[in-house]
Amino acid sequence: MNFLKISIIAITSLSILSCSQHKKRITNITDYQNYMTDNSGTTDLQKCDETLNFWQARSEKDGGITEQLMLGGLYAKRFKVSGNIHNLLYSDSLLKSVLENHNNLVSVYHSLAANAITQHQFKSAKTFTEKAIQIGEKKSASMLMLADINLELGDLYGAKRILKDFKNKNSYAWLIREAKVKDHEGNLDSAIVYMEKALARVKGNDDLSSWTKTNLGDFYGHAGRIKESYQCYLDVLAKNPHDKYALKQIAWIAFSHDHDTKAAKEIITYLLNQQGIPDYYLLLAHIAKFEHDEVEASKNTKQFVALTAQAEYGEMYNKYLVNLHTNDLNNGEIALAIAQREIQNRPTPQSYDLLAWSYLNLGENEKALQIAKEHVEQQCFEPDAIYHLGMIFKANNQDEKGNAYLKEALQSEFELGPLVSQTIQKQLNRKG
């Protein structure tokens, strides 16, 4: 996304619409169809299960700390591969059982913190990390993890302070976090530069290279460099044909940029058969709504809501649930309750955006504006927050400022998706 100051935005809605109608197609099924088969060798899940079975057998025989630690890590890995949330919860239970007799193992606190971050339990993650810092071993790694958590909790100053004190500012670990900070500050160009530098540091490490390149692909997408983003995901798949995230992002490009709903649905349906996580149902619902298939949209939305309502998922999908309950399900009070919980979990500008958006959709326009001005404006640069700011200002009869924010949001139409982009276009074209 190009974060232009409102005062210099001079793009008319007509020119934006004209550009969007003449996009050159980016995705091509011949580029990725080989990654939508199960014929490329042993899958990551099969490999993971083979290793799990080995260590499970050892655990049943010896039952030592080494076996518990290995199994804890492997179940966390299995969650990433399978999407089965119970794997992550079992990983937690194994790691916590180790702490009952060995409460000075920094690696265990790191693993528990990583699991907590995945579950959006950021305050717990901070507690685990602080305990690791107190022990003193691997302090640099602990501090960098704390920087990650501070960002998630909205403590940008705390994260920047840690990175400023870090000695090796050419290390991979520092560079990827500096990229995150720049992204949080709305300086996407700098974020890309730092992530590109990080990628150059790990070209010999396939796992780190793939992780970095998917993040770089995301940044390119945010910046409107869609072709480069697409190439990043293809590069990742060339190294790891089972990388589901890269394939999912290609589906988003097919949908949001190319408007090829058929290709997008084929990819997502394939992924859903491999990994039954809620995310795929949400994307299928978006696609169906874009196709004006309300029956299919409703079916997939209900499936997403039902899955994420399971206690095991905790607060992991709050952002998406707030938007669903406000935009699609007309459950304003439910959305408000979720947004308020999110503020308790992570009082970030993005969480306050959800709160302001919930109040707006309940008709409490002035309250939404107050929250947005105090906690969101000039503090959160995510496209959906910019879009919400536009709608909130317009709802409070500040059309000039509202339209400026909506035009800025429309610069990120790829990231927002065609449904929101259409809504913005209607607002900008509306008279009076």
Short mmCIF file of N, CA and C in Angstrom, two decimals, residues 20-181:
data_model
loop_
_atom_site.label_atom_id
_atom_site.label_comp_id
_atom_site.label_asym_id
_atom_site.label_seq_id
_atom_site.Cartn_x
_atom_site.Cartn_y
_atom_site.Cartn_z
N SER A 20 -8.74 -0.02 -12.88
CA SER A 20 -9.08 -1.36 -12.40
C SER A 20 -9.73 -2.19 -13.49
N GLN A 21 -10.29 -1.52 -14.52
CA GLN A 21 -10.96 -2.27 -15.58
C GLN A 21 -9.98 -2.77 -16.64
N HIS A 22 -8.72 -2.32 -16.58
CA HIS A 22 -7.77 -2.71 -17.61
C HIS A 22 -6.54 -3.38 -17.01
N LYS A 23 -6.76 -4.21 -16.03
CA LYS A 23 -5.65 -4.93 -15.42
C LYS A 23 -5.20 -6.06 -16.33
N LYS A 24 -3.91 -6.29 -16.33
CA LYS A 24 -3.38 -7.41 -17.08
C LYS A 24 -3.37 -8.64 -16.17
N ARG A 25 -3.89 -9.73 -16.68
CA ARG A 25 -3.97 -10.96 -15.89
C ARG A 25 -2.57 -11.41 -15.45
N ILE A 26 -2.50 -11.90 -14.21
CA ILE A 26 -1.21 -12.31 -13.65
C ILE A 26 -1.11 -13.82 -13.49
N THR A 27 -2.13 -14.46 -12.92
CA THR A 27 -2.03 -15.90 -12.65
C THR A 27 -2.24 -16.72 -13.91
N ASN A 28 -1.61 -17.89 -13.91
CA ASN A 28 -1.75 -18.83 -15.03
C ASN A 28 -1.72 -20.23 -14.44
N ILE A 29 -2.74 -21.01 -14.71
CA ILE A 29 -2.86 -22.33 -14.07
C ILE A 29 -1.67 -23.22 -14.37
N THR A 30 -1.02 -23.04 -15.51
CA THR A 30 0.14 -23.88 -15.83
C THR A 30 1.31 -23.61 -14.89
N ASP A 31 1.30 -22.45 -14.22
CA ASP A 31 2.37 -22.13 -13.28
C ASP A 31 2.27 -22.93 -11.98
N TYR A 32 1.04 -23.26 -11.59
CA TYR A 32 0.86 -23.84 -10.25
C TYR A 32 0.05 -25.14 -10.21
N GLN A 33 -0.43 -25.63 -11.34
CA GLN A 33 -1.31 -26.81 -11.31
C GLN A 33 -0.59 -28.05 -10.78
N ASN A 34 0.73 -28.14 -10.99
CA ASN A 34 1.47 -29.30 -10.47
C ASN A 34 1.51 -29.35 -8.95
N TYR A 35 1.24 -28.22 -8.31
CA TYR A 35 1.24 -28.17 -6.84
C TYR A 35 -0.13 -28.49 -6.25
N MET A 36 -1.08 -28.80 -7.13
CA MET A 36 -2.43 -29.15 -6.67
C MET A 36 -2.70 -30.63 -6.90
N THR A 37 -1.66 -31.42 -6.71
CA THR A 37 -1.79 -32.88 -6.80
C THR A 37 -1.09 -33.50 -5.60
N ASP A 38 -1.37 -34.75 -5.37
CA ASP A 38 -0.71 -35.48 -4.28
C ASP A 38 0.34 -36.45 -4.83
N ASN A 39 0.84 -36.15 -6.03
CA ASN A 39 1.77 -37.07 -6.69
C ASN A 39 3.21 -36.60 -6.64
N SER A 40 3.47 -35.59 -5.79
CA SER A 40 4.82 -35.02 -5.77
C SER A 40 5.70 -35.61 -4.68
N GLY A 41 5.35 -36.81 -4.23
CA GLY A 41 6.17 -37.45 -3.20
C GLY A 41 5.49 -37.45 -1.85
N THR A 42 6.22 -37.85 -0.84
CA THR A 42 5.69 -37.91 0.52
C THR A 42 5.33 -36.51 0.99
N THR A 43 4.11 -36.36 1.51
CA THR A 43 3.67 -35.05 1.94
C THR A 43 4.33 -34.66 3.25
N ASP A 44 4.26 -33.36 3.57
CA ASP A 44 4.82 -32.86 4.82
C ASP A 44 4.13 -33.52 6.01
N LEU A 45 2.82 -33.76 5.88
CA LEU A 45 2.08 -34.38 6.98
C LEU A 45 2.55 -35.82 7.20
N GLN A 46 2.78 -36.55 6.12
CA GLN A 46 3.28 -37.92 6.26
C GLN A 46 4.66 -37.95 6.90
N LYS A 47 5.51 -37.02 6.48
CA LYS A 47 6.84 -36.94 7.08
C LYS A 47 6.75 -36.62 8.57
N CYS A 48 5.88 -35.70 8.89
CA CYS A 48 5.71 -35.30 10.29
C CYS A 48 5.20 -36.47 11.12
N ASP A 49 4.25 -37.22 10.57
CA ASP A 49 3.69 -38.35 11.31
C ASP A 49 4.70 -39.48 11.50
N GLU A 50 5.54 -39.68 10.50
CA GLU A 50 6.59 -40.69 10.64
C GLU A 50 7.53 -40.34 11.80
N THR A 51 7.92 -39.07 11.86
CA THR A 51 8.80 -38.63 12.95
C THR A 51 8.08 -38.70 14.29
N LEU A 52 6.80 -38.31 14.28
CA LEU A 52 6.00 -38.38 15.51
C LEU A 52 5.91 -39.80 16.03
N ASN A 53 5.66 -40.74 15.14
CA ASN A 53 5.54 -42.14 15.55
C ASN A 53 6.83 -42.65 16.16
N PHE A 54 7.96 -42.22 15.58
CA PHE A 54 9.26 -42.63 16.12
C PHE A 54 9.45 -42.15 17.55
N TRP A 55 9.17 -40.85 17.78
CA TRP A 55 9.38 -40.29 19.11
C TRP A 55 8.30 -40.73 20.09
N GLN A 56 7.11 -41.02 19.58
CA GLN A 56 6.06 -41.54 20.44
C GLN A 56 6.44 -42.91 20.98
N ALA A 57 7.02 -43.74 20.12
CA ALA A 57 7.46 -45.06 20.54
C ALA A 57 8.58 -44.95 21.57
N ARG A 58 9.49 -44.02 21.36
CA ARG A 58 10.56 -43.80 22.33
C ARG A 58 10.02 -43.30 23.66
N SER A 59 8.99 -42.43 23.57
CA SER A 59 8.41 -41.89 24.79
C SER A 59 7.72 -42.97 25.61
N GLU A 60 7.03 -43.87 24.93
CA GLU A 60 6.35 -44.96 25.62
C GLU A 60 7.34 -45.93 26.26
N LYS A 61 8.54 -45.99 25.68
CA LYS A 61 9.56 -46.89 26.21
C LYS A 61 10.36 -46.25 27.34
N ASP A 62 10.79 -44.97 27.12
CA ASP A 62 11.66 -44.31 28.10
C ASP A 62 10.95 -43.20 28.87
N GLY A 63 10.12 -42.42 28.16
CA GLY A 63 9.35 -41.37 28.81
C GLY A 63 10.19 -40.27 29.41
N GLY A 64 11.32 -39.95 28.80
CA GLY A 64 12.20 -38.92 29.35
C GLY A 64 11.86 -37.53 28.85
N ILE A 65 12.60 -36.54 29.36
CA ILE A 65 12.34 -35.15 28.99
C ILE A 65 12.64 -34.89 27.52
N THR A 66 13.65 -35.58 26.99
CA THR A 66 14.00 -35.38 25.58
C THR A 66 12.82 -35.74 24.68
N GLU A 67 12.20 -36.86 24.99
CA GLU A 67 11.07 -37.32 24.18
C GLU A 67 9.89 -36.34 24.28
N GLN A 68 9.62 -35.85 25.49
CA GLN A 68 8.52 -34.90 25.66
C GLN A 68 8.76 -33.60 24.89
N LEU A 69 9.99 -33.13 24.94
CA LEU A 69 10.32 -31.91 24.22
C LEU A 69 10.19 -32.09 22.71
N MET A 70 10.68 -33.21 22.21
CA MET A 70 10.56 -33.48 20.78
C MET A 70 9.11 -33.58 20.35
N LEU A 71 8.31 -34.28 21.15
CA LEU A 71 6.90 -34.45 20.81
C LEU A 71 6.16 -33.11 20.89
N GLY A 72 6.52 -32.29 21.87
CA GLY A 72 5.90 -30.98 21.97
C GLY A 72 6.15 -30.14 20.72
N GLY A 73 7.37 -30.16 20.25
CA GLY A 73 7.70 -29.43 19.04
C GLY A 73 7.05 -30.01 17.80
N LEU A 74 6.99 -31.33 17.73
CA LEU A 74 6.42 -31.99 16.56
C LEU A 74 4.91 -31.78 16.46
N TYR A 75 4.23 -31.76 17.60
CA TYR A 75 2.78 -31.52 17.54
C TYR A 75 2.47 -30.08 17.13
N ALA A 76 3.34 -29.14 17.54
CA ALA A 76 3.18 -27.75 17.08
C ALA A 76 3.39 -27.68 15.56
N LYS A 77 4.38 -28.42 15.08
CA LYS A 77 4.64 -28.47 13.64
C LYS A 77 3.48 -29.12 12.90
N ARG A 78 2.92 -30.17 13.50
CA ARG A 78 1.81 -30.87 12.86
C ARG A 78 0.59 -29.95 12.72
N PHE A 79 0.41 -29.07 13.71
CA PHE A 79 -0.69 -28.10 13.60
C PHE A 79 -0.50 -27.22 12.37
N LYS A 80 0.73 -26.76 12.15
CA LYS A 80 0.99 -25.89 11.01
C LYS A 80 0.74 -26.61 9.69
N VAL A 81 0.98 -27.90 9.69
CA VAL A 81 0.80 -28.68 8.46
C VAL A 81 -0.66 -29.09 8.27
N SER A 82 -1.29 -29.56 9.34
CA SER A 82 -2.63 -30.13 9.22
C SER A 82 -3.74 -29.13 9.47
N GLY A 83 -3.46 -28.10 10.29
CA GLY A 83 -4.50 -27.15 10.67
C GLY A 83 -5.35 -27.63 11.82
N ASN A 84 -5.02 -28.80 12.37
CA ASN A 84 -5.81 -29.37 13.47
C ASN A 84 -5.41 -28.67 14.77
N ILE A 85 -6.31 -27.84 15.30
CA ILE A 85 -6.01 -27.03 16.48
C ILE A 85 -5.69 -27.89 17.70
N HIS A 86 -6.21 -29.11 17.75
CA HIS A 86 -5.93 -29.99 18.89
C HIS A 86 -4.46 -30.37 18.98
N ASN A 87 -3.78 -30.39 17.83
CA ASN A 87 -2.34 -30.66 17.84
C ASN A 87 -1.59 -29.58 18.60
N LEU A 88 -2.00 -28.33 18.40
CA LEU A 88 -1.34 -27.21 19.08
C LEU A 88 -1.62 -27.25 20.58
N LEU A 89 -2.84 -27.58 20.94
CA LEU A 89 -3.18 -27.65 22.36
C LEU A 89 -2.45 -28.80 23.05
N TYR A 90 -2.27 -29.90 22.34
CA TYR A 90 -1.53 -31.02 22.92
C TYR A 90 -0.06 -30.67 23.07
N SER A 91 0.47 -29.91 22.11
CA SER A 91 1.84 -29.43 22.23
C SER A 91 2.00 -28.61 23.50
N ASP A 92 1.05 -27.73 23.76
CA ASP A 92 1.08 -26.93 24.99
C ASP A 92 1.11 -27.80 26.24
N SER A 93 0.26 -28.82 26.26
CA SER A 93 0.17 -29.67 27.45
C SER A 93 1.47 -30.43 27.69
N LEU A 94 2.10 -30.88 26.62
CA LEU A 94 3.37 -31.60 26.77
C LEU A 94 4.47 -30.67 27.29
N LEU A 95 4.53 -29.48 26.74
CA LEU A 95 5.56 -28.53 27.15
C LEU A 95 5.36 -28.07 28.59
N LYS A 96 4.13 -27.85 28.97
CA LYS A 96 3.85 -27.42 30.35
C LYS A 96 4.14 -28.53 31.35
N SER A 97 3.96 -29.78 30.93
CA SER A 97 4.29 -30.90 31.82
C SER A 97 5.79 -30.98 32.07
N VAL A 98 6.57 -30.58 31.07
CA VAL A 98 8.03 -30.54 31.24
C VAL A 98 8.40 -29.51 32.31
N LEU A 99 7.71 -28.36 32.28
CA LEU A 99 8.03 -27.29 33.23
C LEU A 99 7.74 -27.67 34.68
N GLU A 100 6.88 -28.64 34.88
CA GLU A 100 6.56 -29.04 36.25
C GLU A 100 7.78 -29.52 37.01
N ASN A 101 8.73 -30.12 36.29
CA ASN A 101 9.94 -30.62 36.94
C ASN A 101 11.21 -29.92 36.47
N HIS A 102 11.08 -29.14 35.39
CA HIS A 102 12.26 -28.46 34.84
C HIS A 102 11.84 -27.04 34.43
N ASN A 103 11.74 -26.15 35.42
CA ASN A 103 11.20 -24.82 35.15
C ASN A 103 12.26 -23.79 34.76
N ASN A 104 13.45 -24.26 34.39
CA ASN A 104 14.51 -23.33 34.00
C ASN A 104 14.98 -23.55 32.56
N LEU A 105 14.12 -24.15 31.74
CA LEU A 105 14.49 -24.44 30.36
C LEU A 105 13.97 -23.33 29.44
N VAL A 106 14.88 -22.50 28.98
CA VAL A 106 14.51 -21.37 28.14
C VAL A 106 13.81 -21.82 26.86
N SER A 107 14.28 -22.91 26.28
CA SER A 107 13.70 -23.38 25.02
C SER A 107 12.23 -23.73 25.17
N VAL A 108 11.85 -24.22 26.35
CA VAL A 108 10.43 -24.56 26.58
C VAL A 108 9.59 -23.29 26.65
N TYR A 109 10.09 -22.28 27.34
CA TYR A 109 9.36 -21.02 27.41
C TYR A 109 9.23 -20.38 26.02
N HIS A 110 10.29 -20.51 25.22
CA HIS A 110 10.21 -19.99 23.86
C HIS A 110 9.14 -20.72 23.06
N SER A 111 9.10 -22.03 23.18
CA SER A 111 8.10 -22.82 22.44
C SER A 111 6.69 -22.49 22.89
N LEU A 112 6.51 -22.35 24.20
CA LEU A 112 5.19 -22.00 24.72
C LEU A 112 4.77 -20.59 24.27
N ALA A 113 5.74 -19.67 24.23
CA ALA A 113 5.44 -18.33 23.76
C ALA A 113 5.03 -18.35 22.29
N ALA A 114 5.75 -19.14 21.49
CA ALA A 114 5.41 -19.25 20.07
C ALA A 114 4.01 -19.82 19.88
N ASN A 115 3.66 -20.85 20.65
CA ASN A 115 2.32 -21.42 20.58
C ASN A 115 1.27 -20.39 20.99
N ALA A 116 1.58 -19.63 22.03
CA ALA A 116 0.62 -18.62 22.51
C ALA A 116 0.41 -17.53 21.46
N ILE A 117 1.47 -17.13 20.77
CA ILE A 117 1.34 -16.14 19.70
C ILE A 117 0.41 -16.67 18.60
N THR A 118 0.60 -17.92 18.23
CA THR A 118 -0.25 -18.53 17.21
C THR A 118 -1.72 -18.49 17.62
N GLN A 119 -1.97 -18.66 18.91
CA GLN A 119 -3.34 -18.67 19.43
C GLN A 119 -3.84 -17.27 19.79
N HIS A 120 -3.05 -16.25 19.47
CA HIS A 120 -3.40 -14.86 19.80
C HIS A 120 -3.54 -14.64 21.30
N GLN A 121 -2.80 -15.40 22.08
CA GLN A 121 -2.75 -15.21 23.53
C GLN A 121 -1.48 -14.43 23.85
N PHE A 122 -1.48 -13.17 23.47
CA PHE A 122 -0.24 -12.39 23.47
C PHE A 122 0.24 -12.04 24.88
N LYS A 123 -0.69 -11.85 25.80
CA LYS A 123 -0.27 -11.57 27.16
C LYS A 123 0.41 -12.79 27.79
N SER A 124 -0.11 -13.97 27.50
CA SER A 124 0.54 -15.19 27.97
C SER A 124 1.90 -15.36 27.32
N ALA A 125 1.98 -15.05 26.03
CA ALA A 125 3.26 -15.13 25.33
C ALA A 125 4.29 -14.21 25.97
N LYS A 126 3.84 -13.03 26.37
CA LYS A 126 4.76 -12.09 27.01
C LYS A 126 5.25 -12.63 28.35
N THR A 127 4.35 -13.26 29.11
CA THR A 127 4.74 -13.84 30.40
C THR A 127 5.79 -14.93 30.22
N PHE A 128 5.56 -15.82 29.26
CA PHE A 128 6.54 -16.89 28.99
C PHE A 128 7.89 -16.30 28.59
N THR A 129 7.86 -15.28 27.75
CA THR A 129 9.11 -14.68 27.26
C THR A 129 9.85 -13.98 28.39
N GLU A 130 9.13 -13.30 29.24
CA GLU A 130 9.77 -12.62 30.36
C GLU A 130 10.42 -13.61 31.33
N LYS A 131 9.80 -14.78 31.48
CA LYS A 131 10.42 -15.81 32.32
C LYS A 131 11.72 -16.30 31.68
N ALA A 132 11.71 -16.44 30.37
CA ALA A 132 12.93 -16.85 29.68
C ALA A 132 14.02 -15.80 29.86
N ILE A 133 13.66 -14.53 29.81
CA ILE A 133 14.64 -13.45 30.00
C ILE A 133 15.23 -13.50 31.40
N GLN A 134 14.40 -13.79 32.38
CA GLN A 134 14.86 -13.87 33.77
C GLN A 134 15.89 -14.98 33.96
N ILE A 135 15.71 -16.08 33.26
CA ILE A 135 16.66 -17.19 33.36
C ILE A 135 18.02 -16.77 32.82
N GLY A 136 18.00 -16.01 31.72
CA GLY A 136 19.24 -15.40 31.24
C GLY A 136 19.88 -16.06 30.04
N GLU A 137 19.64 -17.34 29.81
CA GLU A 137 20.21 -18.00 28.64
C GLU A 137 19.48 -17.55 27.37
N LYS A 138 20.23 -17.54 26.28
CA LYS A 138 19.66 -17.16 24.97
C LYS A 138 18.89 -15.84 25.07
N LYS A 139 19.49 -14.88 25.76
CA LYS A 139 18.78 -13.63 26.04
C LYS A 139 18.46 -12.85 24.78
N SER A 140 19.35 -12.86 23.81
CA SER A 140 19.08 -12.13 22.57
C SER A 140 17.84 -12.66 21.87
N ALA A 141 17.74 -13.99 21.81
CA ALA A 141 16.56 -14.60 21.17
C ALA A 141 15.29 -14.24 21.93
N SER A 142 15.39 -14.24 23.27
CA SER A 142 14.23 -13.89 24.10
C SER A 142 13.81 -12.44 23.87
N MET A 143 14.79 -11.55 23.79
CA MET A 143 14.46 -10.14 23.59
C MET A 143 13.82 -9.89 22.22
N LEU A 144 14.30 -10.58 21.21
CA LEU A 144 13.71 -10.43 19.89
C LEU A 144 12.28 -10.97 19.86
N MET A 145 12.06 -12.06 20.58
CA MET A 145 10.70 -12.58 20.68
C MET A 145 9.80 -11.58 21.41
N LEU A 146 10.35 -10.92 22.42
CA LEU A 146 9.59 -9.90 23.14
C LEU A 146 9.25 -8.73 22.22
N ALA A 147 10.17 -8.40 21.32
CA ALA A 147 9.88 -7.34 20.35
C ALA A 147 8.68 -7.73 19.48
N ASP A 148 8.64 -8.98 19.04
CA ASP A 148 7.50 -9.47 18.26
C ASP A 148 6.20 -9.30 19.04
N ILE A 149 6.23 -9.70 20.30
CA ILE A 149 5.03 -9.65 21.12
C ILE A 149 4.60 -8.21 21.39
N ASN A 150 5.58 -7.33 21.63
CA ASN A 150 5.25 -5.92 21.84
C ASN A 150 4.51 -5.34 20.64
N LEU A 151 4.94 -5.72 19.45
CA LEU A 151 4.23 -5.26 18.25
C LEU A 151 2.79 -5.75 18.24
N GLU A 152 2.60 -7.00 18.62
CA GLU A 152 1.25 -7.57 18.63
C GLU A 152 0.37 -6.93 19.69
N LEU A 153 0.98 -6.44 20.77
CA LEU A 153 0.24 -5.81 21.85
C LEU A 153 0.11 -4.30 21.66
N GLY A 154 0.62 -3.79 20.56
CA GLY A 154 0.49 -2.37 20.28
C GLY A 154 1.56 -1.50 20.90
N ASP A 155 2.58 -2.13 21.47
CA ASP A 155 3.68 -1.38 22.11
C ASP A 155 4.80 -1.20 21.08
N LEU A 156 4.57 -0.30 20.14
CA LEU A 156 5.55 -0.05 19.09
C LEU A 156 6.84 0.51 19.68
N TYR A 157 6.70 1.40 20.68
CA TYR A 157 7.88 1.99 21.31
C TYR A 157 8.75 0.91 21.95
N GLY A 158 8.10 -0.04 22.65
CA GLY A 158 8.85 -1.11 23.30
C GLY A 158 9.60 -1.97 22.31
N ALA A 159 8.96 -2.26 21.19
CA ALA A 159 9.61 -3.07 20.16
C ALA A 159 10.80 -2.33 19.56
N LYS A 160 10.62 -1.04 19.28
CA LYS A 160 11.70 -0.24 18.69
C LYS A 160 12.87 -0.09 19.65
N ARG A 161 12.57 0.02 20.93
CA ARG A 161 13.64 0.16 21.92
C ARG A 161 14.52 -1.08 21.97
N ILE A 162 13.88 -2.25 21.89
CA ILE A 162 14.63 -3.52 21.89
C ILE A 162 15.53 -3.60 20.66
N LEU A 163 14.96 -3.26 19.51
CA LEU A 163 15.72 -3.36 18.26
C LEU A 163 16.85 -2.33 18.22
N LYS A 164 16.62 -1.18 18.81
CA LYS A 164 17.66 -0.15 18.84
C LYS A 164 18.88 -0.62 19.63
N ASP A 165 18.63 -1.37 20.73
CA ASP A 165 19.72 -1.83 21.60
C ASP A 165 20.41 -3.08 21.08
N PHE A 166 19.82 -3.72 20.07
CA PHE A 166 20.38 -4.96 19.53
C PHE A 166 21.66 -4.64 18.75
N LYS A 167 22.71 -5.35 19.04
CA LYS A 167 24.02 -5.00 18.48
C LYS A 167 24.17 -5.33 17.00
N ASN A 168 23.78 -6.54 16.61
CA ASN A 168 24.02 -6.97 15.23
C ASN A 168 22.84 -6.59 14.33
N LYS A 169 22.93 -5.43 13.74
CA LYS A 169 21.83 -4.94 12.92
C LYS A 169 21.93 -5.40 11.46
N ASN A 170 22.82 -6.33 11.21
CA ASN A 170 22.88 -6.95 9.89
C ASN A 170 22.42 -8.40 9.93
N SER A 171 22.01 -8.85 11.10
CA SER A 171 21.58 -10.25 11.24
C SER A 171 20.19 -10.43 10.66
N TYR A 172 19.92 -11.65 10.25
CA TYR A 172 18.60 -11.99 9.73
C TYR A 172 17.52 -11.71 10.76
N ALA A 173 17.76 -12.12 12.00
CA ALA A 173 16.77 -11.97 13.07
C ALA A 173 16.39 -10.51 13.28
N TRP A 174 17.38 -9.61 13.21
CA TRP A 174 17.09 -8.19 13.39
C TRP A 174 16.38 -7.62 12.17
N LEU A 175 16.81 -7.99 11.00
CA LEU A 175 16.26 -7.41 9.77
C LEU A 175 14.77 -7.71 9.60
N ILE A 176 14.35 -8.95 9.90
CA ILE A 176 12.94 -9.27 9.70
C ILE A 176 12.06 -8.51 10.69
N ARG A 177 12.59 -8.26 11.87
CA ARG A 177 11.81 -7.51 12.86
C ARG A 177 11.77 -6.02 12.55
N GLU A 178 12.87 -5.50 12.04
CA GLU A 178 12.87 -4.11 11.62
C GLU A 178 11.88 -3.91 10.48
N ALA A 179 11.78 -4.91 9.61
CA ALA A 179 10.79 -4.85 8.53
C ALA A 179 9.37 -4.79 9.10
N LYS A 180 9.12 -5.58 10.13
CA LYS A 180 7.79 -5.57 10.76
C LYS A 180 7.49 -4.20 11.37
N VAL A 181 8.48 -3.62 12.03
CA VAL A 181 8.29 -2.30 12.64
C VAL A 181 7.95 -1.26 11.58
#
